[in-house]
GROMACS .gro file of C-alpha atoms in nm:
model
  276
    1UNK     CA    1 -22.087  -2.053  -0.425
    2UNK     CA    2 -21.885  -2.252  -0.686
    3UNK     CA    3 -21.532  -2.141  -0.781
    4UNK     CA    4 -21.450  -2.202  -1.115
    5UNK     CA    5 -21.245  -2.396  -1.269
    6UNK     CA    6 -20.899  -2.330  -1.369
    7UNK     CA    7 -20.824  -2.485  -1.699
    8UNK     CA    8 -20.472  -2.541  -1.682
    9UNK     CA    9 -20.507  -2.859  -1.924
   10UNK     CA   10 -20.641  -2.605  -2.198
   11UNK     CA   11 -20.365  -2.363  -2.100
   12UNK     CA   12 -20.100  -2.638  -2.178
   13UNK     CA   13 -20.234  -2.766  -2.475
   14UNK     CA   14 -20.243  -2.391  -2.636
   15UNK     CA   15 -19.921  -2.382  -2.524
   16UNK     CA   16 -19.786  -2.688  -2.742
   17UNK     CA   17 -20.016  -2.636  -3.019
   18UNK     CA   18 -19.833  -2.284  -3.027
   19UNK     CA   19 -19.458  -2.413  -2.965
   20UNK     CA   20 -19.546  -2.707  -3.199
   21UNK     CA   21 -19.646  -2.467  -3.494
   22UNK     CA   22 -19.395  -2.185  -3.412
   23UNK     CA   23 -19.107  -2.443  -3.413
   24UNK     CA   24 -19.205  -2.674  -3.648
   25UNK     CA   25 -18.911  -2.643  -3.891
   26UNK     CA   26 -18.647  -2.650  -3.555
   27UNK     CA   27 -18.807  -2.952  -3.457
   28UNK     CA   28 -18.800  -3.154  -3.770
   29UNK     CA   29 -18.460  -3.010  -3.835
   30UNK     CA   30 -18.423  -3.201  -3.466
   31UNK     CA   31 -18.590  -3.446  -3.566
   32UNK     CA   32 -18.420  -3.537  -3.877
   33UNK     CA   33 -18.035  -3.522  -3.726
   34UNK     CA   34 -18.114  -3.718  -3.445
   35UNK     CA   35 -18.268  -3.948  -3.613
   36UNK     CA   36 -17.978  -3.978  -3.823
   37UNK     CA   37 -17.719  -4.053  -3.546
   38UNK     CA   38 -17.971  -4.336  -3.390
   39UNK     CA   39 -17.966  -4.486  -3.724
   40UNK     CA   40 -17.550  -4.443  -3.764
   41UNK     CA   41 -17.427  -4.621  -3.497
   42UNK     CA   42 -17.753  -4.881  -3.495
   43UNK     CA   43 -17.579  -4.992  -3.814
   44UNK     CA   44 -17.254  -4.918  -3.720
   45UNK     CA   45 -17.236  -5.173  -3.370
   46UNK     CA   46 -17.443  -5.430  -3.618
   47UNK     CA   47 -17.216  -5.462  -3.859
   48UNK     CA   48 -16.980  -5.601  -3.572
   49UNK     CA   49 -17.116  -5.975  -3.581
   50UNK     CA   50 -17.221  -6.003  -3.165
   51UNK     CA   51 -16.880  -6.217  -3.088
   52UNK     CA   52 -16.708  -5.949  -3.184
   53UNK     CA   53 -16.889  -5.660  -3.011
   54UNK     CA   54 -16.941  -5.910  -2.688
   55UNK     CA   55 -16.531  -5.964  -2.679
   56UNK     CA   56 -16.475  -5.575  -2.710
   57UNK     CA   57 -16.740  -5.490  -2.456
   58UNK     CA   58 -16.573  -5.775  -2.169
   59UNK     CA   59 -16.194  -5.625  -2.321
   60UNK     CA   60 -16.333  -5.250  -2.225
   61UNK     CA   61 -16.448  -5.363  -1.857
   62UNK     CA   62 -16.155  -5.558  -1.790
   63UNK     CA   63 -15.952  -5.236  -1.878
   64UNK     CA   64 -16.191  -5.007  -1.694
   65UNK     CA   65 -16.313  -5.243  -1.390
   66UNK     CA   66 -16.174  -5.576  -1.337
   67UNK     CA   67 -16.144  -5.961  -1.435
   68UNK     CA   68 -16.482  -5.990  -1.248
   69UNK     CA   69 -16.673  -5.754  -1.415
   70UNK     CA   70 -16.565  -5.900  -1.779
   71UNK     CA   71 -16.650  -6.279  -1.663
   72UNK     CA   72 -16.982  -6.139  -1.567
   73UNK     CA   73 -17.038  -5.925  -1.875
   74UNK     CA   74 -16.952  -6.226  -2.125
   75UNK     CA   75 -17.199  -6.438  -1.947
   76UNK     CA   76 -17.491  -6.156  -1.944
   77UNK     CA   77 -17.388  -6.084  -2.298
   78UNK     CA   78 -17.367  -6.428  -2.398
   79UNK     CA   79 -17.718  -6.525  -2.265
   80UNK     CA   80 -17.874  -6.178  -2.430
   81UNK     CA   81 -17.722  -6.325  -2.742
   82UNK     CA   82 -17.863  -6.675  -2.672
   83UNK     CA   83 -18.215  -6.553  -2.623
   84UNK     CA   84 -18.235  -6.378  -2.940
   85UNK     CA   85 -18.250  -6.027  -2.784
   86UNK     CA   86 -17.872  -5.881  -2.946
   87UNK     CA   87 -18.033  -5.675  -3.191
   88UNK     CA   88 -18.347  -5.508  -2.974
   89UNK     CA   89 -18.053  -5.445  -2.662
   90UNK     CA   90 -17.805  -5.281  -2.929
   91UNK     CA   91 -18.105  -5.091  -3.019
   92UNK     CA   92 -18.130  -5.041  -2.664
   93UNK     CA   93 -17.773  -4.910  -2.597
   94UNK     CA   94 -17.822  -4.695  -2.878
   95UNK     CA   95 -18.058  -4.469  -2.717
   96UNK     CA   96 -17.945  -4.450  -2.384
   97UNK     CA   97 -17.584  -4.381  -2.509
   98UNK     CA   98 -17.766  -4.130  -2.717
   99UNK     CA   99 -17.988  -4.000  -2.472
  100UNK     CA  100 -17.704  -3.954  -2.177
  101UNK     CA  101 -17.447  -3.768  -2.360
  102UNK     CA  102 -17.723  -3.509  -2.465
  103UNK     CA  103 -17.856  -3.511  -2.106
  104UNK     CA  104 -17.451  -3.427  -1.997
  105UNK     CA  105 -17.354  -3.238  -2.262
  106UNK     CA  106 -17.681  -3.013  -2.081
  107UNK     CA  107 -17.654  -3.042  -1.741
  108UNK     CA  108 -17.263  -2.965  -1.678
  109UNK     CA  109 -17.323  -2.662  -1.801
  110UNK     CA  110 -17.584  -2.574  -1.603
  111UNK     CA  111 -17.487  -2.704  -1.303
  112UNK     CA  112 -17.159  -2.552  -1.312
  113UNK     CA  113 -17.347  -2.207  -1.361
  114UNK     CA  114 -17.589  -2.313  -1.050
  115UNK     CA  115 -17.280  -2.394  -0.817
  116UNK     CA  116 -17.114  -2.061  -0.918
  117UNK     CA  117 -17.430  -1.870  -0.898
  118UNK     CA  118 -17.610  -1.858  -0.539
  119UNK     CA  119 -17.934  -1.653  -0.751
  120UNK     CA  120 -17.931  -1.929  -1.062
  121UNK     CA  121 -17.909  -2.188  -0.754
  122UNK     CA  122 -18.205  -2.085  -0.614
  123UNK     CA  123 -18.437  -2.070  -0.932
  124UNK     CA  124 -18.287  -2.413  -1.096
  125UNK     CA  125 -18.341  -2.646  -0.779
  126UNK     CA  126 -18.719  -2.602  -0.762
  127UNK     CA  127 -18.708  -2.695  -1.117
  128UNK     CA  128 -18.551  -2.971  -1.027
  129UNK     CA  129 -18.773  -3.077  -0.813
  130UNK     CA  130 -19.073  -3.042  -1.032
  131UNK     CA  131 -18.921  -3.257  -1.297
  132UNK     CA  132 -18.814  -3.539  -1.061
  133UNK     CA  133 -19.133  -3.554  -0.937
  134UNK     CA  134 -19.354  -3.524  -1.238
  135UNK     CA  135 -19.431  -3.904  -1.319
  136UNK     CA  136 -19.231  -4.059  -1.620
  137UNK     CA  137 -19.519  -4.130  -1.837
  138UNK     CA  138 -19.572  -3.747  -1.831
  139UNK     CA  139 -19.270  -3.679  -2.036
  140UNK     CA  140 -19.381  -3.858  -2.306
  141UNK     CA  141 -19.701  -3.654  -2.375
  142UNK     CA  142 -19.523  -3.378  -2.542
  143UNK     CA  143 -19.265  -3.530  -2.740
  144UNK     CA  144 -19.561  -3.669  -2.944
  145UNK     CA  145 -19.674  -3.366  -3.049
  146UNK     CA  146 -19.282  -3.224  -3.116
  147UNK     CA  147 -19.166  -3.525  -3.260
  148UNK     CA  148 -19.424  -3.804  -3.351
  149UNK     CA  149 -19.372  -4.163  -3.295
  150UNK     CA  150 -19.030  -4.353  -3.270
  151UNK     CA  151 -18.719  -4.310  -3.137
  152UNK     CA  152 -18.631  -3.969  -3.139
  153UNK     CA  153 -18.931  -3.867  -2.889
  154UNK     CA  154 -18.811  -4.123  -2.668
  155UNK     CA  155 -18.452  -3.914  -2.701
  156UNK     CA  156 -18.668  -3.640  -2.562
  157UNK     CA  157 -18.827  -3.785  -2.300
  158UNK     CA  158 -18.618  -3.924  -2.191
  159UNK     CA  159 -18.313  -3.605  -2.165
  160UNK     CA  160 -18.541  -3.437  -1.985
  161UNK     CA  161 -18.637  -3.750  -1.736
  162UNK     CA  162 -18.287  -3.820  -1.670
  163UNK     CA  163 -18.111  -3.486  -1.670
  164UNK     CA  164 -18.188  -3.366  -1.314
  165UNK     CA  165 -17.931  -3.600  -1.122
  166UNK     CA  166 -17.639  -3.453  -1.335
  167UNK     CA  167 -17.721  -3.083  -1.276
  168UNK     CA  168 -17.771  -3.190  -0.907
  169UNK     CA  169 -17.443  -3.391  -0.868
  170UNK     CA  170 -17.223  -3.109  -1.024
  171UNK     CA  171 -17.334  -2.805  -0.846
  172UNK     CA  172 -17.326  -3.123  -0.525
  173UNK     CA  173 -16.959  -3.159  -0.603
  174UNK     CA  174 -16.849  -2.811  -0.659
  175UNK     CA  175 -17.005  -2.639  -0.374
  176UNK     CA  176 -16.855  -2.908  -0.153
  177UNK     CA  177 -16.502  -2.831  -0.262
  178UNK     CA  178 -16.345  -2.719   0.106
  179UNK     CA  179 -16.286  -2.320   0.133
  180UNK     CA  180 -15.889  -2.361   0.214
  181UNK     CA  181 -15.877  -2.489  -0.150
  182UNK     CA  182 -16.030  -2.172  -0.307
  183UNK     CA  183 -15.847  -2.011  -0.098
  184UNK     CA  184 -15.551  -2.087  -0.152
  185UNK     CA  185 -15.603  -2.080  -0.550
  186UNK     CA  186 -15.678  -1.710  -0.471
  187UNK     CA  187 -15.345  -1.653  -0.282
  188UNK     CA  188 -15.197  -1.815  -0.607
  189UNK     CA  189 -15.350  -1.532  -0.861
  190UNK     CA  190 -15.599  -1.770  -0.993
  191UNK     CA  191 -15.829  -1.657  -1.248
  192UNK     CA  192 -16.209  -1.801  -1.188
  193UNK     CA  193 -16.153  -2.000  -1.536
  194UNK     CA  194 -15.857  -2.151  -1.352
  195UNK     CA  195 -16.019  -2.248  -1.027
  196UNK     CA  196 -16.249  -2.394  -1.219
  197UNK     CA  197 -16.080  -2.635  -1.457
  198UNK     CA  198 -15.802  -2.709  -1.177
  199UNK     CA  199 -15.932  -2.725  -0.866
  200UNK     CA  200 -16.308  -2.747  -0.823
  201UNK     CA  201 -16.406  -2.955  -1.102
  202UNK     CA  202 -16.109  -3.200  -1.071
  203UNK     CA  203 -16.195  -3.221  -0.700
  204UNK     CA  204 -16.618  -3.287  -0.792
  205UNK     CA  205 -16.531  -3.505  -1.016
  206UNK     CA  206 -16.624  -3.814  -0.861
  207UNK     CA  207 -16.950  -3.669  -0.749
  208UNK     CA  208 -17.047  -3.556  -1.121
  209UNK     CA  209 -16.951  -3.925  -1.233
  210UNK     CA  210 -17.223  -4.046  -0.968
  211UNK     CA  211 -17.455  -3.795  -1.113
  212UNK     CA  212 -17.362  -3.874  -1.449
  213UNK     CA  213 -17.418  -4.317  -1.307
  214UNK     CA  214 -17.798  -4.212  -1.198
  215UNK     CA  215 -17.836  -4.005  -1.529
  216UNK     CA  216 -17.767  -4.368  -1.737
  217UNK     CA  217 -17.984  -4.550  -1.460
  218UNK     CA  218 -18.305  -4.325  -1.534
  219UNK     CA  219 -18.227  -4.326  -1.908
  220UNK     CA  220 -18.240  -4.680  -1.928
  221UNK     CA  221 -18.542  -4.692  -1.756
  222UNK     CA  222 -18.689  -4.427  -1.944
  223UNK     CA  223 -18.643  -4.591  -2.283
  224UNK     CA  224 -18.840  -4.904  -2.197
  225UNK     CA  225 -19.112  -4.719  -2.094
  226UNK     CA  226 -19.087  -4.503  -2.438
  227UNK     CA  227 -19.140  -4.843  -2.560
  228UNK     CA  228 -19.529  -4.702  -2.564
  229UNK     CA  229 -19.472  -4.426  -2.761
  230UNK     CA  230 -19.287  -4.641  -3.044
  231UNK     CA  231 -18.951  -4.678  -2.950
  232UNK     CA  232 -18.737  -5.002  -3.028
  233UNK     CA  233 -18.522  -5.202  -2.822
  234UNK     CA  234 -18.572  -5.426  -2.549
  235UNK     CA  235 -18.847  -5.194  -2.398
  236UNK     CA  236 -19.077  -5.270  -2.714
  237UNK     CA  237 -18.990  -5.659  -2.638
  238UNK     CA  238 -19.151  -5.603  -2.326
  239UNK     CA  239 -19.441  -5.399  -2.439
  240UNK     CA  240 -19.525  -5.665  -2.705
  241UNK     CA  241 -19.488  -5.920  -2.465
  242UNK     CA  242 -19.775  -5.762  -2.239
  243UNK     CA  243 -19.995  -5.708  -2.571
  244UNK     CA  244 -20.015  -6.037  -2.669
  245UNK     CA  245 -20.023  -6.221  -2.303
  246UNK     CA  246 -19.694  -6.370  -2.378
  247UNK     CA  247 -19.506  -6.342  -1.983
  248UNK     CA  248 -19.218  -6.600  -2.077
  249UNK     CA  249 -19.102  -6.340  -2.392
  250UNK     CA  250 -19.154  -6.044  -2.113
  251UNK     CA  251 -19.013  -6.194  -1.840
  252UNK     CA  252 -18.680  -6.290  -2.067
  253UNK     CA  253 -18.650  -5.872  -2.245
  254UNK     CA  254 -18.653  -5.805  -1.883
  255UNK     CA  255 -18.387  -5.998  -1.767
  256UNK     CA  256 -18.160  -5.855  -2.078
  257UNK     CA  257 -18.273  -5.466  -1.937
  258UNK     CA  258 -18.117  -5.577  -1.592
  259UNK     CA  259 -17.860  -5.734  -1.719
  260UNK     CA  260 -17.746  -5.406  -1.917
  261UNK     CA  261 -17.823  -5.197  -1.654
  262UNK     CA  262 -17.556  -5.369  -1.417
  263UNK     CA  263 -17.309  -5.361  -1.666
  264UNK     CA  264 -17.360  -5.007  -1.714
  265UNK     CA  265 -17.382  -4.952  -1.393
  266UNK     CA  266 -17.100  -5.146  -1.278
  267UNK     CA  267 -16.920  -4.908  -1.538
  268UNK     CA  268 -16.971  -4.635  -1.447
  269UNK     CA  269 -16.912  -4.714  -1.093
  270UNK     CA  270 -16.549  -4.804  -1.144
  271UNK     CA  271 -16.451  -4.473  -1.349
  272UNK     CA  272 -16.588  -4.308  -1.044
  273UNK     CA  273 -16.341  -4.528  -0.781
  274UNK     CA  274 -16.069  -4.450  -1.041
  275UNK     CA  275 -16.106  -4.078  -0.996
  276UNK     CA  276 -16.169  -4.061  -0.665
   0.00000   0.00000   0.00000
């Protein structure tokens, strides 16, 4: 007795042949805007010459970290610079900078709603752990089809890749803020609007900026890879470098993604000590 086959892969691909033709004209309208602001500040941190840019970036994390963290940034910088790889890690910046506000300017939302609501809790964290665990080159099968090749299918993927630690950190943080504080807001004749904005989200607020740290970690990462489906940046240095069996270029993009990463990183990291 055979059973047969379920064909879930013919399901899906009805599925985005439908969304794809139903939504065309909200996806090119997508398409087009975002698009737009990946090309607008492209040109806008290029028109900086790098000196410039590199002395603003160390003056930002000596404000925002420390004398360390600047002496290290001008030397990553400087050797990015050096190897010829300024304008692919701009191009780099670009998206993740791109890519994590949209991913935050989702995910607060949401996981405010999730922390607030024990029902929306229970529905959004198996979610989450489907996307987490669906493998990154996954996420890049559908942009195609929604947004072609280039940059602004990477943007997809690579929201969607990187938006689950943000949702998880902020409903983390706010269900963690101790009972006696609620409580006490409550004796005071708080509204919910007010417990919110002054107590429990000042109080998560290092926890979100830890979810909002892993958010830029997987969106960097997530943009090299998109390097396969077109993208630019130091993820297509890579992905040309493995093309034509050149490891020395490779090996060198590489070094420019980790240096970027720590600075970002490093960043991030030091808001979060601030707040806390």
């Amino acid at each position: 007795m055979e059973i047969p086959r379920i064909p879930l892969g013919q399901w899906i691909e009805g599925g985005l042949d439908w969304l794809t033709s139903e939504f065309s004209v909200v996806t090119r309208g997508i398409s087009r805007f975002t698009q737009t602001g990946i090309e607008g500040l492209n040109e806008t941190l290029m028109l900086l010459p790098p000196w410039a840019l590199l002395l603003i970036i160390v003056g930002i994390c000596w404000w925002l970290a420390s004398h360390r963290l600047a002496i290290g940034a001008a030397l990553g910088l400087a050797l990015i610079w050096n190897l010829d790889l300024w304008d692919p890690m701009i191009e780099t910046l670009t998206l993740v900078v791109f890519a994590t506000l949209v991913a935050v300017l989702i995910a607060l939302p949401v996981g405010i709603a999730a922390a607030l609501s024990e029902r929306l809790y229970r529905v959004i964290m198996p979610v989450l752990d489907f996307m987490q665990t669906m493998p990154a080159f996954v996420y890049l099968i559908p942009a195609i089809p929604f947004f072609g090749i280039g940059s602004v299918s990477a943007i997809f993927a690579t929201v969607i890749f990187s938006m689950p630690p943000a949702i998880r950190f902020t409903t983390l943080g706010i269900r963690q803020v101790p009972v006696e504080l609620i409580e006490a807001a409550d004796a005071y004749g708080a509204t919910r609007s007010q417990k919110l904005f002054k107590v429990q989200l000042p109080m998560s607020l290092p926890t979100v900026m830890a979810g909002i740290n892993q958010t830029i970690m997987l969106a960097l990462s997530m943009v090299v890879i998109a390097a396969m489906i077109g993208a630019d940046g130091l993820g297509s240095e890579v992905w040309r470098a493995i093309q034509r069996l050149r490891p020395g270029d490779g090996f060198e993009a590489g070094i420019a993604v980790v240096i970027l990463a720590m600075l970002l990183d490093r960043l991030t990291q030091s808001l979060r000590r601030s707040r806390k």
